[in-house]
Coordinates of C-alpha atoms in Angstrom, one line a residue:
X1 CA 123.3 39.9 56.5
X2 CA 125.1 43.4 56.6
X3 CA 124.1 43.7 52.6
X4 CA 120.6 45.0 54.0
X5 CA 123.1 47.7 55.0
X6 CA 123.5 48.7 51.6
X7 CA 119.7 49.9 51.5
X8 CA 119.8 52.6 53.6
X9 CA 119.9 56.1 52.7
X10 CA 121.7 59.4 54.1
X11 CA 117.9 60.4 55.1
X12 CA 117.9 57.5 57.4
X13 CA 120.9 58.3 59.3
X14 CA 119.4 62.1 59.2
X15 CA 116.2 61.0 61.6
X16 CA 116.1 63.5 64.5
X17 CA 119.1 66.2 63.7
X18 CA 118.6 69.0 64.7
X19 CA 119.2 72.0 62.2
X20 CA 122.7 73.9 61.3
X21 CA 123.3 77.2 62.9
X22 CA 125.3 79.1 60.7
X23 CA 127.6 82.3 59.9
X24 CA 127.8 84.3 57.1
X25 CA 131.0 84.0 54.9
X26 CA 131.1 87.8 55.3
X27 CA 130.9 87.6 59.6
X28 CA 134.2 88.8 61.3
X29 CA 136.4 86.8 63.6
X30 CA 134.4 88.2 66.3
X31 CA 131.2 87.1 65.3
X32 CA 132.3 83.4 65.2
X33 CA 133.9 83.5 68.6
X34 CA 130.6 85.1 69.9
X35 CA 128.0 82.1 67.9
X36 CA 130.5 79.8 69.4
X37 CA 130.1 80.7 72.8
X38 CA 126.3 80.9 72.8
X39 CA 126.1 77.3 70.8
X40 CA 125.9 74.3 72.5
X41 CA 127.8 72.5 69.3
X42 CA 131.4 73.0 69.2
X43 CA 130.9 73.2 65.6
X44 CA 128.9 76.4 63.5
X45 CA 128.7 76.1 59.6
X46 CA 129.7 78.6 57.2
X47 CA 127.6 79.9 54.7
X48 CA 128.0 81.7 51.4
X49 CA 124.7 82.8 50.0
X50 CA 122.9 85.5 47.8
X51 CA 119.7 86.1 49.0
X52 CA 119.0 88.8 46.5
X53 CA 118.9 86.1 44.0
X54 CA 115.4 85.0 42.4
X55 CA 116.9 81.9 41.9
X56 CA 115.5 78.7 43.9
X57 CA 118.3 76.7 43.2
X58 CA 120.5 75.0 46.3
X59 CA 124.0 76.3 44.9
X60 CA 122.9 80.6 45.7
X61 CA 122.8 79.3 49.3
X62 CA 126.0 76.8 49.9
X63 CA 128.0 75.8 53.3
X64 CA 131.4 76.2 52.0
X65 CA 133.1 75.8 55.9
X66 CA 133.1 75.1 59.6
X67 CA 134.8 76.6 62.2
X68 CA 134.9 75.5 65.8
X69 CA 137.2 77.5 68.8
X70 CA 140.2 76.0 68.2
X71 CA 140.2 77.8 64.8
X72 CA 140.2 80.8 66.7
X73 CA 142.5 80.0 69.6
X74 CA 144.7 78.3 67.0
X75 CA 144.2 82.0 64.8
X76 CA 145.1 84.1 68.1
X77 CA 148.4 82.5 68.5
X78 CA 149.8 83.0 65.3
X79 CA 152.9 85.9 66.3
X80 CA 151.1 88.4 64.5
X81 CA 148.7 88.2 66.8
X82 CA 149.6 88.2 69.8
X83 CA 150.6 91.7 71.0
X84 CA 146.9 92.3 69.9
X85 CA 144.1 89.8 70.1
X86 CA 141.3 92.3 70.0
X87 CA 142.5 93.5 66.8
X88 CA 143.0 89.8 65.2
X89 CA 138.8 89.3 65.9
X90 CA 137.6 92.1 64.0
X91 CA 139.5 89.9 60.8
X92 CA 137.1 88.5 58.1
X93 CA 135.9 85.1 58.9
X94 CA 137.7 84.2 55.6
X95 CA 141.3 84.1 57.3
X96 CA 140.3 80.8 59.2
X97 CA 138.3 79.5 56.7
X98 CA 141.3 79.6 54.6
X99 CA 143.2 77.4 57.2
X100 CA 140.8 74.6 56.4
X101 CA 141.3 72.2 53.9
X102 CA 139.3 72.0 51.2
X103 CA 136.4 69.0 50.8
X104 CA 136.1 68.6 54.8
X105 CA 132.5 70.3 54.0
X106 CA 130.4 68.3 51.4
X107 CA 126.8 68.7 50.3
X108 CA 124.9 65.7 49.6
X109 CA 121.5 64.3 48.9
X110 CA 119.1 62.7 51.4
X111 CA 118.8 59.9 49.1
X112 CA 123.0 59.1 48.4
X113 CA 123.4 55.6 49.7
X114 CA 125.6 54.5 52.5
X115 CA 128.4 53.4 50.4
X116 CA 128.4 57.3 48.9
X117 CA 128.9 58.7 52.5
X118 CA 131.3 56.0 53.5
X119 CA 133.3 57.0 50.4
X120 CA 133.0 61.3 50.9
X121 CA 134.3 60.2 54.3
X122 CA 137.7 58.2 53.3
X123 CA 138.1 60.9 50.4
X124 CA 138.5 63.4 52.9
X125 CA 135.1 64.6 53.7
X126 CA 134.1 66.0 57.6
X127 CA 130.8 66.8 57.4
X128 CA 128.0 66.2 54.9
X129 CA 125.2 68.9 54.8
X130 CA 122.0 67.0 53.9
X131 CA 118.7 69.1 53.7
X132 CA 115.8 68.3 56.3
X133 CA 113.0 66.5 55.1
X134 CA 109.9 68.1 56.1
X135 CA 107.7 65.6 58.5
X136 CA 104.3 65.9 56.8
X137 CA 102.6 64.6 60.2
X138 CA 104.3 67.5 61.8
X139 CA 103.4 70.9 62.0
X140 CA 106.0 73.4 61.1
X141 CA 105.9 76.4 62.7
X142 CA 106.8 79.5 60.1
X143 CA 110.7 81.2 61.2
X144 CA 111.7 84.3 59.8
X145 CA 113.7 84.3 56.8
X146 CA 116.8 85.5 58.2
X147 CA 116.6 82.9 60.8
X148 CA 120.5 81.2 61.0
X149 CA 119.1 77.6 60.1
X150 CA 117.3 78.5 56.9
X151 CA 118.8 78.3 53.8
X152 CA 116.9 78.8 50.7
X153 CA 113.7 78.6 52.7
X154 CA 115.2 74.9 53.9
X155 CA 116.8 73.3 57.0
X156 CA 120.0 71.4 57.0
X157 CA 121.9 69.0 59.2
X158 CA 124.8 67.8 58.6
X159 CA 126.1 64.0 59.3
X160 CA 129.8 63.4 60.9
X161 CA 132.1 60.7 60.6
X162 CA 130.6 59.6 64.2
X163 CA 127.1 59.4 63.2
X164 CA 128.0 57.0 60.7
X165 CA 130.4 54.9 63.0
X166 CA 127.4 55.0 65.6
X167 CA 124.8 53.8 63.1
X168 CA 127.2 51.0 61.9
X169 CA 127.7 50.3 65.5
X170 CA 123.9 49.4 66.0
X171 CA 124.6 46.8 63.0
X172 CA 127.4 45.5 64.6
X173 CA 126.1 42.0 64.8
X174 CA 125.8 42.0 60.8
X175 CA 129.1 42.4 59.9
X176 CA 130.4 38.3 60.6
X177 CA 133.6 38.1 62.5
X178 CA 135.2 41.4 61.3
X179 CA 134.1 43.2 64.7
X180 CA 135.8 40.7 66.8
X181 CA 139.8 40.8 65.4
X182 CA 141.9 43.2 66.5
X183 CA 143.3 46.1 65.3
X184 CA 146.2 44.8 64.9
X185 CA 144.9 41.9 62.6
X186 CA 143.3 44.2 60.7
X187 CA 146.1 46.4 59.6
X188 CA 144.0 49.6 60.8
X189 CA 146.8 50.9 63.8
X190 CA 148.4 54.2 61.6
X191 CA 151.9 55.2 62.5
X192 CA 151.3 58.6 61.3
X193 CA 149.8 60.7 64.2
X194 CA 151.6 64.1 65.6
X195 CA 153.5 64.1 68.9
X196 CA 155.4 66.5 70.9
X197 CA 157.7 66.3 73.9
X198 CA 156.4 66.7 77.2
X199 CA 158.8 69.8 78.5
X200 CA 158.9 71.2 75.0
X201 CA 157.2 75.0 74.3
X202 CA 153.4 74.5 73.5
X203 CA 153.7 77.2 71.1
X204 CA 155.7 74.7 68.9
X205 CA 152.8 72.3 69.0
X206 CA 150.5 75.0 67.4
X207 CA 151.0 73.6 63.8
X208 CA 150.5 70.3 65.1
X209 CA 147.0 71.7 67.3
X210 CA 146.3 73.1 64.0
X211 CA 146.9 70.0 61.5
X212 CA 145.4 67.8 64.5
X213 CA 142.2 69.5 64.4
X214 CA 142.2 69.1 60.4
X215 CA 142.4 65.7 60.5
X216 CA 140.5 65.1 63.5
X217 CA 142.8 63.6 65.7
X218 CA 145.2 64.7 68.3
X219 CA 148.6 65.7 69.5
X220 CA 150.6 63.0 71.8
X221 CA 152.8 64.3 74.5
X222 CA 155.0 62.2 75.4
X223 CA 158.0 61.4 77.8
X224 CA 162.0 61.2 76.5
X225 CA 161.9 57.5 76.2
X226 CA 158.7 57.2 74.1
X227 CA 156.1 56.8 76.9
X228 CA 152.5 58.3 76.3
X229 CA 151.8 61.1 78.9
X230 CA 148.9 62.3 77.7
X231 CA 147.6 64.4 74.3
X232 CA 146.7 68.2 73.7
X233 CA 143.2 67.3 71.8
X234 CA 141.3 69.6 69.6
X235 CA 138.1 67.9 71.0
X236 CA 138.9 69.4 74.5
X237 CA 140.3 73.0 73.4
X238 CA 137.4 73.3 71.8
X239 CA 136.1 73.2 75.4
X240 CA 137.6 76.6 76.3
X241 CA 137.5 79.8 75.4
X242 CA 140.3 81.7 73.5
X243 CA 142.3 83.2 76.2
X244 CA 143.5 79.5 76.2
X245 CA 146.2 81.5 73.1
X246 CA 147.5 82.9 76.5
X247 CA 148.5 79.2 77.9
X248 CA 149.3 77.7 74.3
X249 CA 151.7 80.7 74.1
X250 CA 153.6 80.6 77.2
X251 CA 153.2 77.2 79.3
X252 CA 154.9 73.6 78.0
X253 CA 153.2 70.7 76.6
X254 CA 152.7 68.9 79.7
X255 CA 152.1 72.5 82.2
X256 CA 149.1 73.2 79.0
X257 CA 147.4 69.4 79.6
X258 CA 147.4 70.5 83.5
X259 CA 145.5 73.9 82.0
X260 CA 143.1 72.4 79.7
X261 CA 142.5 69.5 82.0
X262 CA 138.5 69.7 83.0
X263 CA 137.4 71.4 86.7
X264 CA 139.9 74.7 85.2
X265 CA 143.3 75.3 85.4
X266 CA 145.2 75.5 88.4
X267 CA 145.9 78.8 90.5
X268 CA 149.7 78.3 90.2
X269 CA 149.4 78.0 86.6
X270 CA 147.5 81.0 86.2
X271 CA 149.9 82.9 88.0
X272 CA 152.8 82.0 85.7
X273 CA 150.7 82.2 82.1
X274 CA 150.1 85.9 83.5
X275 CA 153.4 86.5 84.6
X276 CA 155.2 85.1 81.3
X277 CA 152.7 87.8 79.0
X278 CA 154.1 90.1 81.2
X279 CA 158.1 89.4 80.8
X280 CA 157.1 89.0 76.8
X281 CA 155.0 92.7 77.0
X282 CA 152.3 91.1 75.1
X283 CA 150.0 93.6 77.3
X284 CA 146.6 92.7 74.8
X285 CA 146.8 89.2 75.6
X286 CA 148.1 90.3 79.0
X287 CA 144.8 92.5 79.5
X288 CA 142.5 90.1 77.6
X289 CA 143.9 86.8 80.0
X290 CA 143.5 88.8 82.6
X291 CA 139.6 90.2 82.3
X292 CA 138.7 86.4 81.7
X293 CA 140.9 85.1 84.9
X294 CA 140.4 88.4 87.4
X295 CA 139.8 89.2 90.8
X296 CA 140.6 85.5 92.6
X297 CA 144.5 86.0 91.6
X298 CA 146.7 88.3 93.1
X299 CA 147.9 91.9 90.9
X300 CA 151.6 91.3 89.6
X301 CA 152.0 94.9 89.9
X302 CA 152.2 94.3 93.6
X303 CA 155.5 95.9 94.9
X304 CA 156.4 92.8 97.1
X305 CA 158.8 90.4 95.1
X306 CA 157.8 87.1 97.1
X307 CA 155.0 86.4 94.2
X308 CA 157.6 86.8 91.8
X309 CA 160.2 84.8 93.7
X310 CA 158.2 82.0 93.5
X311 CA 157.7 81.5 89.8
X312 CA 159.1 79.0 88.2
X313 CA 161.2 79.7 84.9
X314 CA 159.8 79.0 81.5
X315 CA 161.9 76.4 81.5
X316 CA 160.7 74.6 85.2
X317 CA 157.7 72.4 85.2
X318 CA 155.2 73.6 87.1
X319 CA 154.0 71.6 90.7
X320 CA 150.8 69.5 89.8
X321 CA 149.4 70.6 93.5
X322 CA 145.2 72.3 93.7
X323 CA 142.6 72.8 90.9
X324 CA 141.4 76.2 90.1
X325 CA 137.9 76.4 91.4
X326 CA 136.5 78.5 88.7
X327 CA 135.7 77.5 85.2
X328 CA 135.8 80.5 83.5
X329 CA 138.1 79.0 80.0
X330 CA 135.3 76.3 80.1
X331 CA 132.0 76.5 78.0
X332 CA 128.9 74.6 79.1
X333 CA 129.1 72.1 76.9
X334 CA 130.9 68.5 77.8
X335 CA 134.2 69.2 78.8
X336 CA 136.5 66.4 78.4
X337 CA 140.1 65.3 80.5
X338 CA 143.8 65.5 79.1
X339 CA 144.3 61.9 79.4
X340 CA 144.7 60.4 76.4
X341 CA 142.1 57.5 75.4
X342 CA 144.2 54.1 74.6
X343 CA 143.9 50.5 73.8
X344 CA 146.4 47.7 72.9
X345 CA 147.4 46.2 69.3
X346 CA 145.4 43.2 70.7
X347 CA 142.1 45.1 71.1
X348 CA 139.1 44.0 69.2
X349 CA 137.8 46.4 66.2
X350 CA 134.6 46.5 68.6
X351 CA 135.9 47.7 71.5
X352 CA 137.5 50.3 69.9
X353 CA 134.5 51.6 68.4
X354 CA 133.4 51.4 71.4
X355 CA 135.8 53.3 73.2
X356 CA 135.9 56.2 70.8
X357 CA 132.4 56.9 71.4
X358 CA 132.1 56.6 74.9
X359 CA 134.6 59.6 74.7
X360 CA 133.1 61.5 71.9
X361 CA 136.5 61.5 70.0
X362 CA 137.3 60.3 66.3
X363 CA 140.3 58.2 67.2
X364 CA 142.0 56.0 69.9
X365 CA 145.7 56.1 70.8
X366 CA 147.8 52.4 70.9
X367 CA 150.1 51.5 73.1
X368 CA 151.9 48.7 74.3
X369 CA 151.9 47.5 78.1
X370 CA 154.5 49.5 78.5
X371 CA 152.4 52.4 77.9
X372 CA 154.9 53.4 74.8
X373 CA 152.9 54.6 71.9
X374 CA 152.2 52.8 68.6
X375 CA 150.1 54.6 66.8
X376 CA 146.8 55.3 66.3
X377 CA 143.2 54.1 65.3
X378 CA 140.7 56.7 63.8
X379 CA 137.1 56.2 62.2
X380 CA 138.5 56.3 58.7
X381 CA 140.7 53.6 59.6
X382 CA 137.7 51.9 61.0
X383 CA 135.4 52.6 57.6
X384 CA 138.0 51.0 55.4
X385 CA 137.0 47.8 57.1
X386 CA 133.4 48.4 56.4
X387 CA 133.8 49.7 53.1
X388 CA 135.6 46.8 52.0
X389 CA 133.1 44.0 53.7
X390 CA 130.3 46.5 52.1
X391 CA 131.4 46.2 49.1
X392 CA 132.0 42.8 48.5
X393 CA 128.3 42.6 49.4
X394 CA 127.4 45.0 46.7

């Protein structure tokens, strides 16, 4: 019966996570973008702590944030920044962290039941920071005490709305028939999900990047008579690196899914993202896009007018035709495709778990067979399910 659920703790779901890295509240822009390149975690916590404090108490030492490189990319295209990028990094980490809403972060004991993370989770809660139990059996070598994952001479880890949708996942069999309805049955597909147009600017999707990555879904690009094209995910922009700002800034919805798409961007695309800075004299992001994409692409101060000839206006969608060879916008962590991952209304609860995972993404776009969107399935829809058949087990 899935009421043996209700005996496990936040320690159990903790077994084998590894330990935070971390920033200082009082790190720069700069420093974050730099932790988030050398990190294999697309996430790095925030920290706001007063080590000079004889106190031994938990709340000196407190992870008050995350921030992941969207933050930043999202950060760089905001129009005071972009006649100036390197100026925008040497900002206090503060600026993004106020972006974030507050309560995505939550502290919690090792020993709060399931039911208390399911609930931090639909209240709003991200990620819940649970200190590491120390493994007696094991032998713990000593760090030094300004190591990024120590805290108060502890380790933390934090649990995510996946971890929980996985464990529950491994239980599936527990839960009666619930698994095997569809979404639609279950009242679960959500109408409210951001979209944007597939020629529109990308730049006016930036709110929507920004309020996407917030809520951990995504941004739907779609065609003029409703059809799903695609999406501009946070979970793949976190991918890149920041002179993605450049493409955000002056490519379209559908010409940015071609950028972000995994292999790299196309050379033609390149071209145009360099050649647009240029028209706009934004010569920082102009110099910064260009140090990160150099050599392989040919100088626009080139006398010959043939390159320029061949541009296509801002307004032009851009041929579909070679992948950039290179990978320099991409990080060596799992890069993930444009394409947007979908079901049906019909679709069992199940499979959509299923689905979400297999792609390492929070949600699930629905459409019908004609490919026009619905709406949208996320893991909070899926834990009000669980929550509710939890709870009448209680």
């Amino acid at each position: 019966m899935a009421v043996r659920l209700l005996g496990y703790e936040v320690a159990d779901l903790c077994l084998g996570k590894p330990p935070l890295r971390s920033l200082s509240v009082s790190a720069t822009v700069g420093d974050a973008l730099v932790a988030l390149k050398t990190s294999e975690d697309n996430y790095i916590s925030v920290w706001s702590c007063d080590h000079s404090s004889s106190s031994k108490s938990d709340e000196i030492c407190r992870c008050i944030g995350k921030i992941c490189m969207v933050d930043v990319i999202c950060f760089l295209c905001m129009e005071k920044n972009l006649s100036s990028p390197s100026s925008a990094l040497k900002a206090p980490l503060s600026v993004l962290l106020s972006q974030v809403p507050v309560g995505l972060v939550r502290h919690v004991e090792p020993s709060s039941s399931l039911l208390e993370v399911i609930d931090l989770i639909l209240q709003g809660a991200q990620n819940l920071v649970v200190p590491i139990k120390c493994n007696s059996r094991r032998k713990i070598l000593p760090k030094p005490s300004n190591s990024p994952t120590i805290h108060n001479g502890r380790e933390y880890c934090w649990l995510t709305q996946e971890d929980v949708i996985r464990f529950l996942l491994s239980s599936i069999g527990l839960f009666s028939t619930i698994p095997a309805l569809s979404v639609q049955k279950l009242g679960i597909i959500s109408t409210e999900f951001s979209a944007v147009w597939y020629h529109s600017p990308a730049s006016a999707a930036a709110g929507a990047i920004s309020d996407s990555l917030a809520e951990q879904t995504s941004v739907a690009v779609v065609d003029s008579d409703g059809i799903l094209v695609g999406e501009i995910s946070p979970f793949t922009l976190a991918c890149c690196d920041e002179t993605v700002a450049a493409a955000i800034t002056t490519l379209s919805a559908g010409d940015l899914m071609a950028y972000i798409d995994c292999g790299g961007p196309p050379e033609d695309i390149l071209r145009v993202v360099k050649a647009r800075l240029k028209e706009r004299n934004l010569e920082g992001m102009l110099e910064e896009f260009a140090l990160s994409n150099s050599s392989d692409i040919p100088s626009f101060n080139s006398s010959s007018s043939s390159d320029e000839e061949s541009l296509p206006s801002p307004t032009t969608p851009l041929p579909r035709s070679g992948r950039y060879s290179r990978s320099t916008s991409y990080s060596a962590r799992m890069v993930r495709r444009s394409e947007a991952i979908v079901c049906h209304p019909g679709s069992s609860l199940v499979a959509v778990m299923i689905q979400a995972i297999a792609h390492r993404v929070n949600y699930v776009w629905v459409i019908e067979e004609d490919c026009s969107l619905v709406g949208i399935v996320t893991f909070s829809n899926m834990l009000e399910v669980f929550r509710e058949y939890l709870q009448s087990m209680a």
